[in-house]
mmCIF file of C-alpha atoms in Angstrom:
data_model
loop_
_atom_site.group_PDB
_atom_site.id
_atom_site.type_symbol
_atom_site.label_atom_id
_atom_site.label_comp_id
_atom_site.label_asym_id
_atom_site.label_seq_id
_atom_site.Cartn_x
_atom_site.Cartn_y
_atom_site.Cartn_z
ATOM 1 C CA MET O 1 0.026 0.044 0.063
ATOM 2 C CA SER O 2 1.250 3.387 -1.079
ATOM 3 C CA ASN O 3 2.085 6.138 1.504
ATOM 4 C CA LEU O 4 -0.547 8.100 -0.129
ATOM 5 C CA GLN O 5 -3.215 5.762 0.906
ATOM 6 C CA ASN O 6 -1.919 5.204 4.165
ATOM 7 C CA LEU O 7 -2.311 8.790 5.151
ATOM 8 C CA ALA O 8 -5.922 8.466 3.763
ATOM 9 C CA ILE O 9 -6.913 5.340 5.890
ATOM 10 C CA LYS O 10 -5.584 7.048 8.916
ATOM 11 C CA HIS O 11 -7.260 10.375 8.163
ATOM 12 C CA TYR O 12 -10.858 8.762 7.524
ATOM 13 C CA SER O 13 -10.741 6.824 10.545
ATOM 14 C CA ARG O 14 -10.967 9.905 12.701
ATOM 15 C CA ALA O 15 -14.354 10.416 14.301
ATOM 16 C CA ASP O 16 -14.358 14.116 13.837
ATOM 17 C CA VAL O 17 -13.708 13.498 9.962
ATOM 18 C CA GLN O 18 -16.433 11.175 9.539
ATOM 19 C CA LYS O 19 -18.954 13.328 11.432
ATOM 20 C CA GLU O 20 -18.122 16.418 9.210
ATOM 21 C CA ILE O 21 -18.146 14.444 5.946
ATOM 22 C CA ALA O 22 -21.381 12.679 6.778
ATOM 23 C CA GLU O 23 -23.308 15.886 8.025
ATOM 24 C CA PHE O 24 -22.270 17.741 4.830
ATOM 25 C CA CYS O 25 -23.284 15.109 2.614
ATOM 26 C CA LYS O 26 -26.899 14.494 3.772
ATOM 27 C CA GLY O 27 -29.065 14.888 0.762
ATOM 28 C CA ARG O 28 -26.275 15.188 -1.657
ATOM 29 C CA TRP O 29 -24.973 12.720 -4.528
ATOM 30 C CA MET O 30 -21.412 11.870 -3.531
ATOM 31 C CA ALA O 31 -18.469 10.871 -5.418
ATOM 32 C CA ALA O 32 -14.896 9.868 -4.630
ATOM 33 C CA HIS O 33 -11.543 9.680 -6.092
ATOM 34 C CA CYS O 34 -10.010 6.300 -5.275
ATOM 35 C CA VAL O 35 -6.513 4.674 -5.541
ATOM 36 C CA SER O 36 -6.334 1.455 -7.925
ATOM 37 C CA GLU O 37 -3.882 -1.289 -7.212
ATOM 38 C CA SER O 38 -1.642 0.443 -9.698
ATOM 39 C CA GLY O 39 -1.801 3.618 -7.879
ATOM 40 C CA LYS O 40 -3.960 5.643 -10.325
ATOM 41 C CA LEU O 41 -6.889 7.708 -8.995
ATOM 42 C CA VAL O 42 -10.310 6.342 -10.444
ATOM 43 C CA PHE O 43 -13.360 8.456 -9.956
ATOM 44 C CA LYS O 44 -16.393 6.707 -8.633
ATOM 45 C CA ARG O 45 -19.830 7.880 -8.041
ATOM 46 C CA TYR O 46 -21.844 4.664 -7.733
ATOM 47 C CA LEU O 47 -21.461 1.864 -5.210
ATOM 48 C CA GLY O 48 -23.464 -1.329 -5.777
ATOM 49 C CA GLY O 49 -25.190 0.242 -8.871
ATOM 50 C CA LYS O 50 -26.682 2.888 -6.760
ATOM 51 C CA PRO O 51 -25.633 6.726 -6.327
ATOM 52 C CA MET O 52 -23.023 7.067 -3.586
ATOM 53 C CA ALA O 53 -24.633 8.771 -0.551
ATOM 54 C CA VAL O 54 -24.575 8.762 3.166
ATOM 55 C CA GLU O 55 -26.898 10.291 5.978
ATOM 56 C CA SER O 56 -24.880 9.417 8.970
ATOM 57 C CA GLU O 57 -21.471 8.661 10.366
ATOM 58 C CA GLU O 58 -22.375 4.869 10.537
ATOM 59 C CA GLU O 59 -23.086 5.159 6.950
ATOM 60 C CA PHE O 60 -19.963 6.804 6.050
ATOM 61 C CA ALA O 61 -17.894 4.419 7.847
ATOM 62 C CA MET O 62 -19.814 1.449 5.690
ATOM 63 C CA LEU O 63 -19.162 3.577 2.651
ATOM 64 C CA LEU O 64 -15.301 3.404 3.523
ATOM 65 C CA LYS O 65 -15.602 -0.447 3.793
ATOM 66 C CA GLY O 66 -17.420 -0.608 0.579
ATOM 67 C CA LEU O 67 -14.744 1.434 -1.173
ATOM 68 C CA LYS O 68 -12.341 -1.171 0.440
ATOM 69 C CA ASN O 69 -10.215 1.694 1.952
ATOM 70 C CA THR O 70 -9.145 3.024 -1.243
ATOM 71 C CA ALA O 71 -10.930 6.341 -1.048
ATOM 72 C CA ARG O 72 -8.523 9.358 -1.300
ATOM 73 C CA THR O 73 -10.967 12.394 -1.960
ATOM 74 C CA PHE O 74 -14.667 12.906 -1.272
ATOM 75 C CA TYR O 75 -17.157 15.200 -3.210
ATOM 76 C CA ALA O 76 -20.687 16.148 -2.906
ATOM 77 C CA THR O 77 -23.115 17.843 -5.377
ATOM 78 C CA ALA O 78 -24.260 21.488 -4.982
ATOM 79 C CA ASN O 79 -27.870 20.197 -5.244
ATOM 80 C CA LYS O 80 -29.599 18.567 -2.380
ATOM 81 C CA TYR O 81 -32.466 15.808 -2.822
ATOM 82 C CA PRO O 82 -35.018 14.475 -0.693
ATOM 83 C CA THR O 83 -33.602 11.270 -0.945
ATOM 84 C CA VAL O 84 -30.426 9.792 -2.639
ATOM 85 C CA GLU O 85 -31.057 5.841 -3.206
ATOM 86 C CA ARG O 86 -31.718 5.353 -7.057
ATOM 87 C CA ILE O 87 -30.476 7.205 -10.044
ATOM 88 C CA GLU O 88 -34.015 8.703 -10.549
ATOM 89 C CA ASP O 89 -33.681 10.367 -7.139
ATOM 90 C CA VAL O 90 -30.951 12.831 -8.347
ATOM 91 C CA ASP O 91 -32.766 14.023 -11.597
ATOM 92 C CA LEU O 92 -32.526 17.733 -11.432
ATOM 93 C CA SER O 93 -36.252 18.343 -11.167
ATOM 94 C CA LYS O 94 -36.073 16.896 -7.761
ATOM 95 C CA ALA O 95 -33.478 19.006 -6.207
ATOM 96 C CA TYR O 96 -34.934 21.344 -3.528
ATOM 97 C CA ARG O 97 -31.766 23.189 -2.504
ATOM 98 C CA CYS O 98 -28.669 24.242 -4.119
ATOM 99 C CA THR O 99 -25.576 25.862 -2.413
ATOM 100 C CA PRO O 100 -24.174 28.888 -4.173
ATOM 101 C CA THR O 101 -20.482 28.315 -4.567
ATOM 102 C CA TRP O 102 -17.467 30.419 -5.875
ATOM 103 C CA ASP O 103 -14.605 28.782 -7.339
ATOM 104 C CA ILE O 104 -11.364 30.817 -6.626
ATOM 105 C CA ASP O 105 -8.501 28.901 -8.251
ATOM 106 C CA GLY O 106 -4.996 29.745 -7.734
ATOM 107 C CA THR O 107 -1.899 27.800 -6.204
ATOM 108 C CA LEU O 108 -0.701 27.143 -2.598
ATOM 109 C CA GLN O 109 2.126 29.336 -3.313
ATOM 110 C CA ASN O 110 -0.039 32.333 -4.090
ATOM 111 C CA TRP O 111 -2.478 31.806 -1.504
ATOM 112 C CA ARG O 112 -2.240 35.186 -0.289
ATOM 113 C CA GLU O 113 -3.542 36.627 -3.675
ATOM 114 C CA THR O 114 -6.499 33.967 -3.428
ATOM 115 C CA ILE O 115 -7.449 34.931 0.119
ATOM 116 C CA ALA O 116 -7.465 38.700 -1.051
ATOM 117 C CA VAL O 117 -10.042 37.724 -3.722
ATOM 118 C CA ALA O 118 -12.083 35.682 -1.394
ATOM 119 C CA LYS O 119 -12.239 38.554 1.199
ATOM 120 C CA GLU O 120 -13.537 40.928 -1.602
ATOM 121 C CA ILE O 121 -16.350 38.408 -2.469
ATOM 122 C CA LEU O 122 -17.122 37.954 1.314
ATOM 123 C CA SER O 123 -17.183 41.612 1.635
ATOM 124 C CA LEU O 124 -19.731 42.241 -1.250
ATOM 125 C CA LEU O 125 -21.954 39.402 0.265
ATOM 126 C CA GLU O 126 -22.023 41.168 3.591
ATOM 127 C CA ASN O 127 -23.009 44.326 2.005
ATOM 128 C CA GLU O 128 -25.929 42.540 0.339
ATOM 129 C CA GLY O 129 -26.933 41.291 3.767
ATOM 130 C CA VAL O 130 -25.310 37.835 3.824
ATOM 131 C CA LYS O 131 -22.922 37.165 6.635
ATOM 132 C CA ASN O 132 -24.050 34.700 8.990
ATOM 133 C CA SER O 133 -24.628 32.049 6.183
ATOM 134 C CA ALA O 134 -21.308 32.472 4.339
ATOM 135 C CA TYR O 135 -18.279 30.507 4.718
ATOM 136 C CA MET O 136 -14.907 29.756 3.032
ATOM 137 C CA LYS O 137 -13.376 26.368 2.449
ATOM 138 C CA TRP O 138 -9.664 26.143 1.509
ATOM 139 C CA SER O 139 -9.275 23.235 -0.826
ATOM 140 C CA GLY O 140 -5.820 22.288 -2.101
ATOM 141 C CA ASN O 141 -4.620 25.010 -4.423
ATOM 142 C CA GLY O 142 -7.556 27.339 -4.048
ATOM 143 C CA CYS O 143 -10.709 28.140 -2.039
ATOM 144 C CA HIS O 144 -14.468 28.044 -2.441
ATOM 145 C CA ILE O 145 -17.073 30.461 -0.914
ATOM 146 C CA HIS O 146 -20.436 28.785 -0.043
ATOM 147 C CA ILE O 147 -23.591 30.452 0.884
ATOM 148 C CA HIS O 148 -25.551 27.878 3.229
ATOM 149 C CA GLU O 149 -28.150 26.734 0.997
ATOM 150 C CA GLU O 150 -30.924 27.125 3.817
ATOM 151 C CA ALA O 151 -30.021 30.856 3.815
ATOM 152 C CA ILE O 152 -32.447 31.124 0.715
ATOM 153 C CA SER O 153 -35.930 30.395 2.174
ATOM 154 C CA GLU O 154 -38.634 28.171 0.488
ATOM 155 C CA ALA O 155 -40.659 31.086 -0.202
ATOM 156 C CA VAL O 156 -38.046 32.276 -2.772
ATOM 157 C CA THR O 157 -37.040 28.816 -4.243
ATOM 158 C CA SER O 158 -40.562 28.172 -4.875
ATOM 159 C CA LYS O 159 -40.573 30.819 -7.528
ATOM 160 C CA ALA O 160 -37.733 29.116 -9.587
ATOM 161 C CA HIS O 161 -35.359 26.360 -9.412
ATOM 162 C CA PRO O 162 -32.634 26.395 -6.597
ATOM 163 C CA LEU O 163 -29.910 26.014 -9.391
ATOM 164 C CA ASP O 164 -31.231 29.319 -11.095
ATOM 165 C CA PHE O 165 -30.679 31.357 -7.872
ATOM 166 C CA ALA O 166 -27.385 29.747 -6.882
ATOM 167 C CA TYR O 167 -26.262 30.438 -10.576
ATOM 168 C CA ALA O 168 -27.576 33.951 -10.543
ATOM 169 C CA ILE O 169 -25.990 34.983 -7.112
ATOM 170 C CA VAL O 170 -22.615 33.698 -8.113
ATOM 171 C CA GLU O 171 -22.736 35.679 -11.376
ATOM 172 C CA TYR O 172 -24.038 38.904 -9.894
ATOM 173 C CA ILE O 173 -21.412 38.948 -7.399
ATOM 174 C CA ASN O 174 -18.666 38.050 -9.738
ATOM 175 C CA ALA O 175 -19.646 40.947 -11.857
ATOM 176 C CA LYS O 176 -19.565 43.335 -8.914
ATOM 177 C CA ALA O 177 -16.323 41.904 -7.722
ATOM 178 C CA LEU O 178 -14.353 41.990 -11.181
ATOM 179 C CA PRO O 179 -13.288 45.729 -10.804
ATOM 180 C CA LYS O 180 -11.722 45.157 -7.417
ATOM 181 C CA ILE O 181 -9.896 41.954 -8.038
ATOM 182 C CA THR O 182 -8.012 42.737 -11.308
ATOM 183 C CA GLU O 183 -4.482 42.614 -9.836
ATOM 184 C CA SER O 184 -4.942 39.345 -8.176
ATOM 185 C CA LEU O 185 -6.382 38.054 -11.445
ATOM 186 C CA LYS O 186 -2.984 39.265 -12.877
ATOM 187 C CA ALA O 187 -1.325 37.167 -10.517
ATOM 188 C CA GLY O 188 -2.797 34.005 -11.872
ATOM 189 C CA VAL O 189 -6.038 33.855 -9.544
ATOM 190 C CA LYS O 190 -9.305 32.690 -11.381
ATOM 191 C CA VAL O 191 -12.709 33.429 -10.461
ATOM 192 C CA GLU O 192 -15.328 31.312 -12.264
ATOM 193 C CA ASN O 193 -18.998 30.659 -12.158
ATOM 194 C CA ARG O 194 -19.075 26.734 -12.210
ATOM 195 C CA MET O 195 -22.717 26.314 -11.090
ATOM 196 C CA ASP O 196 -24.241 23.759 -13.271
ATOM 197 C CA ALA O 197 -26.382 20.768 -13.180
ATOM 198 C CA GLY O 198 -23.358 18.634 -12.201
ATOM 199 C CA ARG O 199 -21.662 20.814 -9.752
ATOM 200 C CA VAL O 200 -19.570 18.794 -7.052
ATOM 201 C CA PHE O 201 -16.955 20.305 -4.649
ATOM 202 C CA THR O 202 -14.701 18.637 -2.280
ATOM 203 C CA CYS O 203 -16.291 17.971 1.272
ATOM 204 C CA PRO O 204 -14.997 19.565 4.532
ATOM 205 C CA LEU O 205 -12.192 17.493 5.948
ATOM 206 C CA SER O 206 -11.671 15.706 2.856
ATOM 207 C CA LEU O 207 -8.114 15.045 1.810
ATOM 208 C CA HIS O 208 -6.907 16.751 -1.669
ATOM 209 C CA ARG O 209 -6.647 13.934 -4.488
ATOM 210 C CA GLN O 210 -2.939 14.868 -5.027
ATOM 211 C CA LEU O 211 -1.575 17.128 -2.375
ATOM 212 C CA ASP O 212 -1.290 15.884 1.314
ATOM 213 C CA VAL O 213 -3.622 18.587 2.572
ATOM 214 C CA VAL O 214 -6.964 18.814 4.214
ATOM 215 C CA CYS O 215 -9.956 20.934 2.993
ATOM 216 C CA VAL O 216 -10.885 23.090 6.074
ATOM 217 C CA CYS O 217 -13.678 25.412 6.674
ATOM 218 C CA LEU O 218 -13.527 28.978 8.068
ATOM 219 C CA LYS O 219 -16.048 31.783 8.653
ATOM 220 C CA PRO O 220 -15.374 35.183 6.942
ATOM 221 C CA ASP O 221 -13.885 36.756 10.230
ATOM 222 C CA GLU O 222 -11.107 34.120 10.127
ATOM 223 C CA ALA O 223 -9.777 34.998 6.370
ATOM 224 C CA ASP O 224 -7.215 37.432 7.800
ATOM 225 C CA SER O 225 -5.664 34.619 10.103
ATOM 226 C CA PHE O 226 -5.540 31.664 7.604
ATOM 227 C CA SER O 227 -2.180 30.454 6.542
ATOM 228 C CA PRO O 228 -1.175 26.738 5.007
ATOM 229 C CA GLU O 229 -0.430 25.609 8.216
ATOM 230 C CA TRP O 230 -4.196 25.172 8.808
ATOM 231 C CA ILE O 231 -4.543 22.529 6.180
ATOM 232 C CA GLN O 232 -1.856 20.139 7.356
ATOM 233 C CA PRO O 233 -3.304 16.673 8.160
ATOM 234 C CA SER O 234 -1.733 16.034 11.360
ATOM 235 C CA SER O 235 -2.661 19.643 12.769
ATOM 236 C CA PHE O 236 -5.526 21.052 10.595
ATOM 237 C CA ARG O 237 -7.501 23.980 11.941
ATOM 238 C CA HIS O 238 -11.291 23.747 10.807
ATOM 239 C CA ASN O 239 -14.364 25.557 11.858
ATOM 240 C CA THR O 240 -17.477 23.543 12.175
ATOM 241 C CA ALA O 241 -19.629 26.645 12.124
ATOM 242 C CA TRP O 242 -20.210 26.082 8.390
ATOM 243 C CA ARG O 243 -23.321 24.711 9.485
ATOM 244 C CA ASP O 244 -24.511 28.180 10.832
ATOM 245 C CA PHE O 245 -26.908 30.014 8.931
ATOM 246 C CA LYS O 246 -29.947 32.535 9.185
ATOM 247 C CA GLU O 247 -32.902 31.472 7.188
ATOM 248 C CA GLY O 248 -33.936 34.050 4.712
ATOM 249 C CA GLU O 249 -30.779 35.996 5.037
ATOM 250 C CA ALA O 250 -29.850 35.465 1.197
ATOM 251 C CA ASP O 251 -33.372 36.008 0.034
ATOM 252 C CA THR O 252 -33.149 39.645 -1.021
ATOM 253 C CA LEU O 253 -29.607 38.936 -2.889
ATOM 254 C CA ALA O 254 -31.173 35.951 -4.534
ATOM 255 C CA LEU O 255 -34.280 37.750 -5.923
ATOM 256 C CA LYS O 256 -32.104 40.775 -7.047
ATOM 257 C CA ALA O 257 -29.482 38.572 -8.707
ATOM 258 C CA TYR O 258 -32.272 36.642 -10.608
ATOM 259 C CA GLU O 259 -33.837 39.516 -11.662
ATOM 260 C CA THR O 260 -30.799 41.041 -13.025
ATOM 261 C CA VAL O 261 -28.900 38.076 -14.349
ATOM 262 C CA GLY O 262 -31.485 35.502 -14.940
ATOM 263 C CA GLY O 263 -31.218 31.835 -14.330
ATOM 264 C CA TYR O 264 -29.042 28.930 -15.150
ATOM 265 C CA PRO O 265 -28.779 29.159 -18.979
ATOM 266 C CA MET O 266 -29.283 25.458 -19.596
ATOM 267 C CA LEU O 267 -32.788 25.228 -18.137
ATOM 268 C CA THR O 268 -36.049 25.890 -19.760
ATOM 269 C CA MET O 269 -38.854 27.894 -18.555
ATOM 270 C CA GLY O 270 -41.023 26.272 -15.633
ATOM 271 C CA LYS O 271 -41.213 26.063 -11.982
ATOM 272 C CA ARG O 272 -39.016 22.957 -11.691
ATOM 273 C CA ARG O 273 -37.396 22.882 -14.936
ATOM 274 C CA ARG O 274 -35.746 20.198 -17.084
ATOM 275 C CA VAL O 275 -32.223 20.388 -18.087
ATOM 276 C CA LYS O 276 -31.412 20.486 -21.982
ATOM 277 C CA SER O 277 -27.950 18.990 -21.504
ATOM 278 C CA LYS O 278 -25.930 15.999 -20.721
ATOM 279 C CA LYS O 279 -26.577 13.449 -17.859
ATOM 280 C CA LEU O 280 -25.729 14.697 -14.358
ATOM 281 C CA ASP O 281 -22.897 11.877 -14.167
ATOM 282 C CA GLU O 282 -21.443 13.201 -17.471
ATOM 283 C CA CYS O 283 -21.557 16.808 -16.131
ATOM 284 C CA ILE O 284 -19.542 15.729 -13.044
ATOM 285 C CA ASN O 285 -16.877 14.035 -15.224
ATOM 286 C CA GLU O 286 -16.578 17.089 -17.236
ATOM 287 C CA PHE O 287 -16.554 19.544 -14.004
ATOM 288 C CA LEU O 288 -13.509 17.381 -12.486
ATOM 289 C CA GLN O 289 -11.568 17.423 -15.797
ATOM 290 C CA ARG O 290 -11.117 21.242 -15.332
ATOM 291 C CA PHE O 291 -8.879 20.542 -12.074
#
């Protein structure tokens, strides 16, 4: 067994790691990069012919066994579903929540520039009334900013598909942020709206698929304190308050962004609209190719 996988087995055996991943993944379709016998990474999203999913720490421990301790990195969809047991369950029409997410790509070496961009986006969100429900996640060479999906109330998501609002929020804030982050973009940092039907992202406390680092969460007021020491597997620093949210906190922003930007381009008209695109698992594969 490689040293790469020895670290993963030890890391995922931790109770705190299992708890964070399991809770984050409730209602989401999971995926995993696993290490083959030849040492290559293999992307998996099904187990036993069913979509990969867990609802508890016990189920996550069973998933690890089902993957025969080959798992290196865990991902989950932005969309949340009432149940994830069959492929029919993860049809986009059944998604009832979607986590707005900003991808800020850089390198571990230019982490300061990446954090600077993240702070600008977090500041814009606060100006739009979203503070308690926002959190940041450092993942490998860059970071994600999330708005807790329940910060957008059901009264709002009943007006359009949750993916419409998630896409519109990210696009709207990106447009406002662009003039303020030009220098960071010149330094090689990228900010993209990758909200789509197959959107997946690294789970909190998952290992990176190649780097020996942990995906950790932090709240906006911790951005100035962050350093790469926070992501070391033996001594990671992680804020469990990613769970915190204020219901309806993002409603005004969601409605404003949707009115300004419109919804996700690949959806047709209707309350719970169908996707004119590839199958969800194909979308996930294409997303992972961008890393």
